[in-house]
JSON list of C-alpha atoms in Angstrom, two decimals:
[
{"chain": "A", "resi": 71, "resn": "UNK", "atom": "CA", "xyz": [0.08, -0.05, -0.09]},
{"chain": "A", "resi": 72, "resn": "UNK", "atom": "CA", "xyz": [1.12, 3.59, -0.60]},
{"chain": "A", "resi": 73, "resn": "UNK", "atom": "CA", "xyz": [-0.38, 6.77, 0.44]},
{"chain": "A", "resi": 74, "resn": "UNK", "atom": "CA", "xyz": [1.19, 10.37, 0.60]},
{"chain": "A", "resi": 75, "resn": "UNK", "atom": "CA", "xyz": [-1.13, 12.06, 2.78]},
{"chain": "A", "resi": 76, "resn": "UNK", "atom": "CA", "xyz": [-0.27, 12.38, 6.58]},
{"chain": "A", "resi": 77, "resn": "UNK", "atom": "CA", "xyz": [-2.80, 14.81, 8.09]},
{"chain": "A", "resi": 78, "resn": "UNK", "atom": "CA", "xyz": [-5.71, 13.26, 9.83]},
{"chain": "A", "resi": 79, "resn": "UNK", "atom": "CA", "xyz": [-8.91, 15.13, 9.96]},
{"chain": "A", "resi": 80, "resn": "UNK", "atom": "CA", "xyz": [-9.54, 14.74, 13.61]},
{"chain": "A", "resi": 81, "resn": "UNK", "atom": "CA", "xyz": [-10.30, 17.80, 15.82]},
{"chain": "A", "resi": 82, "resn": "UNK", "atom": "CA", "xyz": [-9.26, 17.02, 19.34]},
{"chain": "A", "resi": 83, "resn": "UNK", "atom": "CA", "xyz": [-10.25, 19.17, 22.28]},
{"chain": "A", "resi": 84, "resn": "UNK", "atom": "CA", "xyz": [-7.43, 19.04, 24.60]},
{"chain": "A", "resi": 85, "resn": "UNK", "atom": "CA", "xyz": [-8.95, 20.93, 27.48]},
{"chain": "A", "resi": 86, "resn": "UNK", "atom": "CA", "xyz": [-12.37, 22.58, 28.37]},
{"chain": "A", "resi": 87, "resn": "UNK", "atom": "CA", "xyz": [-15.67, 21.51, 29.75]},
{"chain": "A", "resi": 88, "resn": "UNK", "atom": "CA", "xyz": [-18.98, 20.33, 28.03]},
{"chain": "A", "resi": 89, "resn": "UNK", "atom": "CA", "xyz": [-20.44, 23.94, 28.03]},
{"chain": "A", "resi": 90, "resn": "UNK", "atom": "CA", "xyz": [-17.56, 25.22, 26.22]},
{"chain": "A", "resi": 91, "resn": "UNK", "atom": "CA", "xyz": [-17.55, 22.17, 23.78]},
{"chain": "A", "resi": 92, "resn": "UNK", "atom": "CA", "xyz": [-21.34, 22.57, 23.13]},
{"chain": "A", "resi": 93, "resn": "UNK", "atom": "CA", "xyz": [-20.83, 26.33, 22.31]},
{"chain": "A", "resi": 94, "resn": "UNK", "atom": "CA", "xyz": [-17.85, 25.62, 19.88]},
{"chain": "A", "resi": 95, "resn": "UNK", "atom": "CA", "xyz": [-19.78, 22.68, 18.13]},
{"chain": "A", "resi": 96, "resn": "UNK", "atom": "CA", "xyz": [-23.05, 25.13, 17.76]},
{"chain": "A", "resi": 97, "resn": "UNK", "atom": "CA", "xyz": [-21.04, 27.91, 16.13]},
{"chain": "A", "resi": 98, "resn": "UNK", "atom": "CA", "xyz": [-18.97, 25.64, 13.90]},
{"chain": "A", "resi": 99, "resn": "UNK", "atom": "CA", "xyz": [-21.05, 22.74, 13.20]},
{"chain": "A", "resi": 100, "resn": "UNK", "atom": "CA", "xyz": [-21.15, 23.20, 9.32]},
{"chain": "A", "resi": 101, "resn": "UNK", "atom": "CA", "xyz": [-17.22, 23.43, 9.27]},
{"chain": "A", "resi": 102, "resn": "UNK", "atom": "CA", "xyz": [-16.95, 20.28, 11.57]},
{"chain": "A", "resi": 103, "resn": "UNK", "atom": "CA", "xyz": [-18.80, 17.89, 9.39]},
{"chain": "A", "resi": 104, "resn": "UNK", "atom": "CA", "xyz": [-15.63, 16.64, 7.75]},
{"chain": "A", "resi": 105, "resn": "UNK", "atom": "CA", "xyz": [-13.96, 16.01, 10.98]},
{"chain": "A", "resi": 106, "resn": "UNK", "atom": "CA", "xyz": [-13.98, 13.29, 13.62]},
{"chain": "A", "resi": 107, "resn": "UNK", "atom": "CA", "xyz": [-14.22, 15.16, 16.90]},
{"chain": "A", "resi": 108, "resn": "UNK", "atom": "CA", "xyz": [-12.18, 13.72, 19.64]},
{"chain": "A", "resi": 109, "resn": "UNK", "atom": "CA", "xyz": [-13.26, 14.77, 23.32]},
{"chain": "A", "resi": 110, "resn": "UNK", "atom": "CA", "xyz": [-10.69, 13.74, 26.09]},
{"chain": "A", "resi": 111, "resn": "UNK", "atom": "CA", "xyz": [-13.26, 12.60, 28.52]},
{"chain": "A", "resi": 112, "resn": "UNK", "atom": "CA", "xyz": [-16.86, 11.26, 28.21]},
{"chain": "A", "resi": 113, "resn": "UNK", "atom": "CA", "xyz": [-19.42, 13.71, 27.10]},
{"chain": "A", "resi": 114, "resn": "UNK", "atom": "CA", "xyz": [-22.81, 14.50, 28.49]},
{"chain": "A", "resi": 115, "resn": "UNK", "atom": "CA", "xyz": [-26.09, 13.44, 26.70]},
{"chain": "A", "resi": 116, "resn": "UNK", "atom": "CA", "xyz": [-26.72, 17.14, 25.67]},
{"chain": "A", "resi": 117, "resn": "UNK", "atom": "CA", "xyz": [-23.48, 17.29, 23.72]},
{"chain": "A", "resi": 118, "resn": "UNK", "atom": "CA", "xyz": [-24.20, 13.91, 22.41]},
{"chain": "A", "resi": 119, "resn": "UNK", "atom": "CA", "xyz": [-27.36, 14.90, 21.08]},
{"chain": "A", "resi": 120, "resn": "UNK", "atom": "CA", "xyz": [-26.19, 17.96, 19.67]},
{"chain": "A", "resi": 121, "resn": "UNK", "atom": "CA", "xyz": [-23.47, 16.00, 17.63]},
{"chain": "A", "resi": 122, "resn": "UNK", "atom": "CA", "xyz": [-26.15, 13.75, 16.48]},
{"chain": "A", "resi": 123, "resn": "UNK", "atom": "CA", "xyz": [-28.41, 16.56, 15.37]},
{"chain": "A", "resi": 124, "resn": "UNK", "atom": "CA", "xyz": [-25.66, 17.95, 13.14]},
{"chain": "A", "resi": 125, "resn": "UNK", "atom": "CA", "xyz": [-24.58, 14.63, 11.76]},
{"chain": "A", "resi": 126, "resn": "UNK", "atom": "CA", "xyz": [-21.19, 15.03, 13.56]},
{"chain": "A", "resi": 127, "resn": "UNK", "atom": "CA", "xyz": [-19.01, 11.90, 14.46]},
{"chain": "A", "resi": 128, "resn": "UNK", "atom": "CA", "xyz": [-17.07, 11.76, 17.65]},
{"chain": "A", "resi": 129, "resn": "UNK", "atom": "CA", "xyz": [-15.05, 9.75, 20.08]},
{"chain": "A", "resi": 130, "resn": "UNK", "atom": "CA", "xyz": [-13.99, 10.03, 23.70]},
{"chain": "A", "resi": 131, "resn": "UNK", "atom": "CA", "xyz": [-10.96, 8.82, 25.51]},
{"chain": "A", "resi": 132, "resn": "UNK", "atom": "CA", "xyz": [-7.48, 8.22, 24.13]},
{"chain": "A", "resi": 133, "resn": "UNK", "atom": "CA", "xyz": [-6.90, 7.80, 20.32]},
{"chain": "A", "resi": 134, "resn": "UNK", "atom": "CA", "xyz": [-3.86, 5.56, 20.01]},
{"chain": "A", "resi": 135, "resn": "UNK", "atom": "CA", "xyz": [-1.51, 6.55, 17.09]},
{"chain": "A", "resi": 136, "resn": "UNK", "atom": "CA", "xyz": [-1.50, 2.80, 15.64]},
{"chain": "A", "resi": 137, "resn": "UNK", "atom": "CA", "xyz": [-4.91, 0.99, 15.49]},
{"chain": "A", "resi": 138, "resn": "UNK", "atom": "CA", "xyz": [-4.80, -2.32, 17.49]},
{"chain": "A", "resi": 139, "resn": "UNK", "atom": "CA", "xyz": [-7.51, -4.60, 18.28]},
{"chain": "A", "resi": 140, "resn": "UNK", "atom": "CA", "xyz": [-8.63, -2.70, 21.51]},
{"chain": "A", "resi": 141, "resn": "UNK", "atom": "CA", "xyz": [-8.98, 0.61, 19.44]},
{"chain": "A", "resi": 142, "resn": "UNK", "atom": "CA", "xyz": [-11.06, -1.22, 16.78]},
{"chain": "A", "resi": 143, "resn": "UNK", "atom": "CA", "xyz": [-13.39, -2.45, 19.45]},
{"chain": "A", "resi": 144, "resn": "UNK", "atom": "CA", "xyz": [-13.37, 1.15, 20.76]},
{"chain": "A", "resi": 145, "resn": "UNK", "atom": "CA", "xyz": [-14.31, 2.06, 16.84]},
{"chain": "A", "resi": 146, "resn": "UNK", "atom": "CA", "xyz": [-17.10, -0.67, 16.78]},
{"chain": "A", "resi": 147, "resn": "UNK", "atom": "CA", "xyz": [-18.63, 0.91, 19.91]},
{"chain": "A", "resi": 148, "resn": "UNK", "atom": "CA", "xyz": [-18.45, 4.50, 18.37]},
{"chain": "A", "resi": 149, "resn": "UNK", "atom": "CA", "xyz": [-20.27, 3.08, 15.37]},
{"chain": "A", "resi": 150, "resn": "UNK", "atom": "CA", "xyz": [-23.43, 1.96, 17.24]},
{"chain": "A", "resi": 151, "resn": "UNK", "atom": "CA", "xyz": [-21.82, -1.23, 18.68]},
{"chain": "A", "resi": 152, "resn": "UNK", "atom": "CA", "xyz": [-21.95, -2.93, 15.38]},
{"chain": "A", "resi": 153, "resn": "UNK", "atom": "CA", "xyz": [-20.50, -6.55, 15.94]},
{"chain": "A", "resi": 154, "resn": "UNK", "atom": "CA", "xyz": [-17.61, -7.24, 13.73]},
{"chain": "A", "resi": 155, "resn": "UNK", "atom": "CA", "xyz": [-18.04, -10.76, 12.09]},
{"chain": "A", "resi": 156, "resn": "UNK", "atom": "CA", "xyz": [-15.14, -12.35, 10.54]},
{"chain": "A", "resi": 157, "resn": "UNK", "atom": "CA", "xyz": [-14.32, -15.84, 8.85]},
{"chain": "A", "resi": 158, "resn": "UNK", "atom": "CA", "xyz": [-11.00, -15.57, 10.25]},
{"chain": "A", "resi": 159, "resn": "UNK", "atom": "CA", "xyz": [-10.00, -18.04, 13.39]},
{"chain": "A", "resi": 160, "resn": "UNK", "atom": "CA", "xyz": [-7.49, -15.61, 14.67]},
{"chain": "A", "resi": 161, "resn": "UNK", "atom": "CA", "xyz": [-8.55, -13.68, 17.65]},
{"chain": "A", "resi": 162, "resn": "UNK", "atom": "CA", "xyz": [-6.40, -10.61, 16.47]},
{"chain": "A", "resi": 163, "resn": "UNK", "atom": "CA", "xyz": [-7.40, -8.76, 13.35]},
{"chain": "A", "resi": 164, "resn": "UNK", "atom": "CA", "xyz": [-5.14, -6.22, 11.52]},
{"chain": "A", "resi": 165, "resn": "UNK", "atom": "CA", "xyz": [-6.55, -2.87, 10.58]},
{"chain": "A", "resi": 166, "resn": "UNK", "atom": "CA", "xyz": [-5.07, -0.18, 8.30]},
{"chain": "A", "resi": 167, "resn": "UNK", "atom": "CA", "xyz": [-5.72, 3.51, 9.08]},
{"chain": "A", "resi": 168, "resn": "UNK", "atom": "CA", "xyz": [-5.41, 5.98, 6.16]},
{"chain": "A", "resi": 169, "resn": "UNK", "atom": "CA", "xyz": [-5.98, 9.69, 6.60]},
{"chain": "A", "resi": 170, "resn": "UNK", "atom": "CA", "xyz": [-7.14, 10.68, 3.10]},
{"chain": "A", "resi": 171, "resn": "UNK", "atom": "CA", "xyz": [-6.86, 9.10, -0.53]},
{"chain": "A", "resi": 172, "resn": "UNK", "atom": "CA", "xyz": [-5.91, 11.59, -3.16]},
{"chain": "A", "resi": 173, "resn": "UNK", "atom": "CA", "xyz": [-6.74, 11.71, -6.83]},
{"chain": "A", "resi": 174, "resn": "UNK", "atom": "CA", "xyz": [-4.90, 9.09, -8.78]},
{"chain": "A", "resi": 175, "resn": "UNK", "atom": "CA", "xyz": [-3.88, 6.80, -5.91]},
{"chain": "A", "resi": 176, "resn": "UNK", "atom": "CA", "xyz": [-4.60, 3.04, -6.24]},
{"chain": "A", "resi": 177, "resn": "UNK", "atom": "CA", "xyz": [-4.77, 1.30, -2.99]},
{"chain": "A", "resi": 178, "resn": "UNK", "atom": "CA", "xyz": [-5.37, -2.41, -2.27]},
{"chain": "A", "resi": 179, "resn": "UNK", "atom": "CA", "xyz": [-6.31, -3.15, 1.38]},
{"chain": "A", "resi": 180, "resn": "UNK", "atom": "CA", "xyz": [-5.76, -6.67, 2.59]},
{"chain": "A", "resi": 181, "resn": "UNK", "atom": "CA", "xyz": [-6.90, -5.95, 6.13]},
{"chain": "A", "resi": 182, "resn": "UNK", "atom": "CA", "xyz": [-9.90, -4.22, 7.69]},
{"chain": "A", "resi": 183, "resn": "UNK", "atom": "CA", "xyz": [-9.43, -0.46, 7.07]},
{"chain": "A", "resi": 184, "resn": "UNK", "atom": "CA", "xyz": [-10.59, 2.87, 8.12]},
{"chain": "A", "resi": 185, "resn": "UNK", "atom": "CA", "xyz": [-10.21, 5.92, 5.94]},
{"chain": "A", "resi": 186, "resn": "UNK", "atom": "CA", "xyz": [-10.51, 9.09, 8.10]},
{"chain": "A", "resi": 187, "resn": "UNK", "atom": "CA", "xyz": [-10.98, 11.64, 5.31]},
{"chain": "A", "resi": 188, "resn": "UNK", "atom": "CA", "xyz": [-12.42, 11.73, 1.75]},
{"chain": "A", "resi": 189, "resn": "UNK", "atom": "CA", "xyz": [-11.64, 9.47, -1.19]},
{"chain": "A", "resi": 190, "resn": "UNK", "atom": "CA", "xyz": [-10.94, 11.94, -4.14]},
{"chain": "A", "resi": 191, "resn": "UNK", "atom": "CA", "xyz": [-12.27, 11.59, -7.61]},
{"chain": "A", "resi": 192, "resn": "UNK", "atom": "CA", "xyz": [-9.91, 9.63, -9.77]},
{"chain": "A", "resi": 193, "resn": "UNK", "atom": "CA", "xyz": [-8.77, 7.47, -6.75]},
{"chain": "A", "resi": 194, "resn": "UNK", "atom": "CA", "xyz": [-9.30, 3.68, -6.50]},
{"chain": "A", "resi": 195, "resn": "UNK", "atom": "CA", "xyz": [-9.71, 1.46, -3.47]},
{"chain": "A", "resi": 196, "resn": "UNK", "atom": "CA", "xyz": [-10.07, -2.21, -3.38]},
{"chain": "A", "resi": 197, "resn": "UNK", "atom": "CA", "xyz": [-10.72, -3.59, -0.06]},
{"chain": "A", "resi": 198, "resn": "UNK", "atom": "CA", "xyz": [-10.67, -7.36, 0.54]},
{"chain": "A", "resi": 199, "resn": "UNK", "atom": "CA", "xyz": [-12.39, -7.00, 4.00]},
{"chain": "A", "resi": 200, "resn": "UNK", "atom": "CA", "xyz": [-14.76, -4.52, 5.52]},
{"chain": "A", "resi": 201, "resn": "UNK", "atom": "CA", "xyz": [-14.08, -0.67, 5.26]},
{"chain": "A", "resi": 202, "resn": "UNK", "atom": "CA", "xyz": [-15.23, 2.34, 7.11]},
{"chain": "A", "resi": 203, "resn": "UNK", "atom": "CA", "xyz": [-14.87, 5.60, 5.42]},
{"chain": "A", "resi": 204, "resn": "UNK", "atom": "CA", "xyz": [-15.56, 8.75, 7.51]},
{"chain": "A", "resi": 205, "resn": "UNK", "atom": "CA", "xyz": [-15.26, 11.18, 4.59]},
{"chain": "A", "resi": 206, "resn": "UNK", "atom": "CA", "xyz": [-17.19, 11.26, 1.24]},
{"chain": "A", "resi": 207, "resn": "UNK", "atom": "CA", "xyz": [-16.33, 9.00, -1.61]},
{"chain": "A", "resi": 208, "resn": "UNK", "atom": "CA", "xyz": [-15.87, 10.42, -5.01]},
{"chain": "A", "resi": 209, "resn": "UNK", "atom": "CA", "xyz": [-13.47, 7.49, -6.26]},
{"chain": "A", "resi": 210, "resn": "UNK", "atom": "CA", "xyz": [-13.90, 3.99, -7.31]},
{"chain": "A", "resi": 211, "resn": "UNK", "atom": "CA", "xyz": [-14.70, 1.73, -4.44]},
{"chain": "A", "resi": 212, "resn": "UNK", "atom": "CA", "xyz": [-14.62, -2.09, -4.47]},
{"chain": "A", "resi": 213, "resn": "UNK", "atom": "CA", "xyz": [-15.33, -3.71, -1.15]},
{"chain": "A", "resi": 214, "resn": "UNK", "atom": "CA", "xyz": [-15.47, -7.63, -0.71]},
{"chain": "A", "resi": 215, "resn": "UNK", "atom": "CA", "xyz": [-15.94, -7.55, 3.08]},
{"chain": "A", "resi": 216, "resn": "UNK", "atom": "CA", "xyz": [-19.24, -8.14, 5.02]},
{"chain": "A", "resi": 217, "resn": "UNK", "atom": "CA", "xyz": [-19.93, -4.50, 5.31]},
{"chain": "A", "resi": 218, "resn": "UNK", "atom": "CA", "xyz": [-18.79, -1.01, 4.54]},
{"chain": "A", "resi": 219, "resn": "UNK", "atom": "CA", "xyz": [-19.67, 2.14, 6.27]},
{"chain": "A", "resi": 220, "resn": "UNK", "atom": "CA", "xyz": [-19.63, 5.77, 4.69]},
{"chain": "A", "resi": 221, "resn": "UNK", "atom": "CA", "xyz": [-21.23, 8.92, 4.70]},
{"chain": "A", "resi": 222, "resn": "UNK", "atom": "CA", "xyz": [-21.93, 10.06, 1.20]},
{"chain": "A", "resi": 223, "resn": "UNK", "atom": "CA", "xyz": [-20.80, 8.93, -2.15]},
{"chain": "A", "resi": 224, "resn": "UNK", "atom": "CA", "xyz": [-20.66, 10.78, -5.57]},
{"chain": "A", "resi": 225, "resn": "UNK", "atom": "CA", "xyz": [-18.95, 7.95, -7.42]},
{"chain": "A", "resi": 226, "resn": "UNK", "atom": "CA", "xyz": [-20.67, 6.21, -10.11]},
{"chain": "A", "resi": 227, "resn": "UNK", "atom": "CA", "xyz": [-18.84, 2.88, -9.84]},
{"chain": "A", "resi": 228, "resn": "UNK", "atom": "CA", "xyz": [-19.06, 1.34, -6.31]},
{"chain": "A", "resi": 229, "resn": "UNK", "atom": "CA", "xyz": [-18.70, -2.41, -6.15]},
{"chain": "A", "resi": 230, "resn": "UNK", "atom": "CA", "xyz": [-19.84, -4.45, -3.07]},
{"chain": "A", "resi": 231, "resn": "UNK", "atom": "CA", "xyz": [-19.36, -8.06, -2.90]},
{"chain": "A", "resi": 232, "resn": "UNK", "atom": "CA", "xyz": [-19.22, -8.30, -6.91]},
{"chain": "A", "resi": 233, "resn": "UNK", "atom": "CA", "xyz": [-22.37, -6.18, -7.23]},
{"chain": "A", "resi": 234, "resn": "UNK", "atom": "CA", "xyz": [-22.36, -2.68, -8.72]},
{"chain": "A", "resi": 235, "resn": "UNK", "atom": "CA", "xyz": [-24.62, -0.65, -6.28]},
{"chain": "A", "resi": 236, "resn": "UNK", "atom": "CA", "xyz": [-27.83, 0.17, -8.21]},
{"chain": "A", "resi": 237, "resn": "UNK", "atom": "CA", "xyz": [-29.25, 3.83, -8.10]},
{"chain": "A", "resi": 238, "resn": "UNK", "atom": "CA", "xyz": [-31.92, 3.50, -5.51]},
{"chain": "A", "resi": 239, "resn": "UNK", "atom": "CA", "xyz": [-29.15, 2.23, -3.13]},
{"chain": "A", "resi": 240, "resn": "UNK", "atom": "CA", "xyz": [-26.84, 5.13, -3.90]},
{"chain": "A", "resi": 241, "resn": "UNK", "atom": "CA", "xyz": [-29.97, 7.50, -3.43]},
{"chain": "A", "resi": 242, "resn": "UNK", "atom": "CA", "xyz": [-30.38, 6.06, -0.04]},
{"chain": "A", "resi": 243, "resn": "UNK", "atom": "CA", "xyz": [-26.78, 6.50, 1.00]},
{"chain": "A", "resi": 244, "resn": "UNK", "atom": "CA", "xyz": [-26.89, 10.10, -0.23]},
{"chain": "A", "resi": 245, "resn": "UNK", "atom": "CA", "xyz": [-30.24, 10.85, 1.46]},
{"chain": "A", "resi": 246, "resn": "UNK", "atom": "CA", "xyz": [-28.55, 12.63, 4.38]},
{"chain": "A", "resi": 247, "resn": "UNK", "atom": "CA", "xyz": [-25.10, 13.52, 5.82]},
{"chain": "A", "resi": 248, "resn": "UNK", "atom": "CA", "xyz": [-25.09, 10.56, 8.48]},
{"chain": "A", "resi": 249, "resn": "UNK", "atom": "CA", "xyz": [-22.86, 7.47, 8.43]},
{"chain": "A", "resi": 250, "resn": "UNK", "atom": "CA", "xyz": [-24.67, 4.42, 7.01]},
{"chain": "A", "resi": 251, "resn": "UNK", "atom": "CA", "xyz": [-23.68, 0.76, 7.03]},
{"chain": "A", "resi": 252, "resn": "UNK", "atom": "CA", "xyz": [-24.20, -1.28, 3.91]},
{"chain": "A", "resi": 253, "resn": "UNK", "atom": "CA", "xyz": [-24.72, -5.04, 4.32]},
{"chain": "A", "resi": 254, "resn": "UNK", "atom": "CA", "xyz": [-25.39, -7.64, 1.63]},
{"chain": "A", "resi": 255, "resn": "UNK", "atom": "CA", "xyz": [-27.65, -10.52, 2.76]},
{"chain": "A", "resi": 256, "resn": "UNK", "atom": "CA", "xyz": [-27.81, -13.16, -0.02]},
{"chain": "A", "resi": 257, "resn": "UNK", "atom": "CA", "xyz": [-29.24, -10.99, -3.02]},
{"chain": "A", "resi": 258, "resn": "UNK", "atom": "CA", "xyz": [-30.41, -8.01, -0.87]},
{"chain": "A", "resi": 259, "resn": "UNK", "atom": "CA", "xyz": [-28.22, -4.95, -0.12]},
{"chain": "A", "resi": 260, "resn": "UNK", "atom": "CA", "xyz": [-29.42, -3.11, 2.93]},
{"chain": "A", "resi": 261, "resn": "UNK", "atom": "CA", "xyz": [-28.61, 0.41, 4.02]},
{"chain": "A", "resi": 262, "resn": "UNK", "atom": "CA", "xyz": [-28.85, 1.46, 7.67]},
{"chain": "A", "resi": 263, "resn": "UNK", "atom": "CA", "xyz": [-28.18, 4.83, 9.17]},
{"chain": "A", "resi": 264, "resn": "UNK", "atom": "CA", "xyz": [-25.73, 4.88, 12.12]},
{"chain": "A", "resi": 265, "resn": "UNK", "atom": "CA", "xyz": [-26.83, 7.55, 14.66]}
]
């Protein structure tokens, strides 16, 4: 795998309290939609509701610099406690963390992967396992895993488990700015919003 982007789209609140954080989020909600908000401590229900109302993603606690099984379990918790199913017998699962995919890049992902930023037009991603994209996808995406998660897609060519996503599925994904999980059950592709 090769990538040139090294800047994560994570906005970390290093200090402050819930009142200050709520005020900041209310004033800057539109600008914060392309970021993962990181709070150093658990946040109250009002701030959680505020983030949900603006469609903002957030995490609390420590963000490790390299993903491990514990951090991936924490990510699963953030994404609505979706259980990760795998056909592998190994108890440890590798995960690749990518900050952003630029136009012209072609990346083949052998492990589970998380892309924090956008996938630019002209980029191509081939994921052999499940994939989480916090940004928007304008590139070509091919996923062979059990699920993939993303916010919006503007690409005309998304292949999931050897099936090109039909127009009604793409319309469901782009219906709002929230994260959605896309799952294939036999011949049916389901799109569910993650709150």
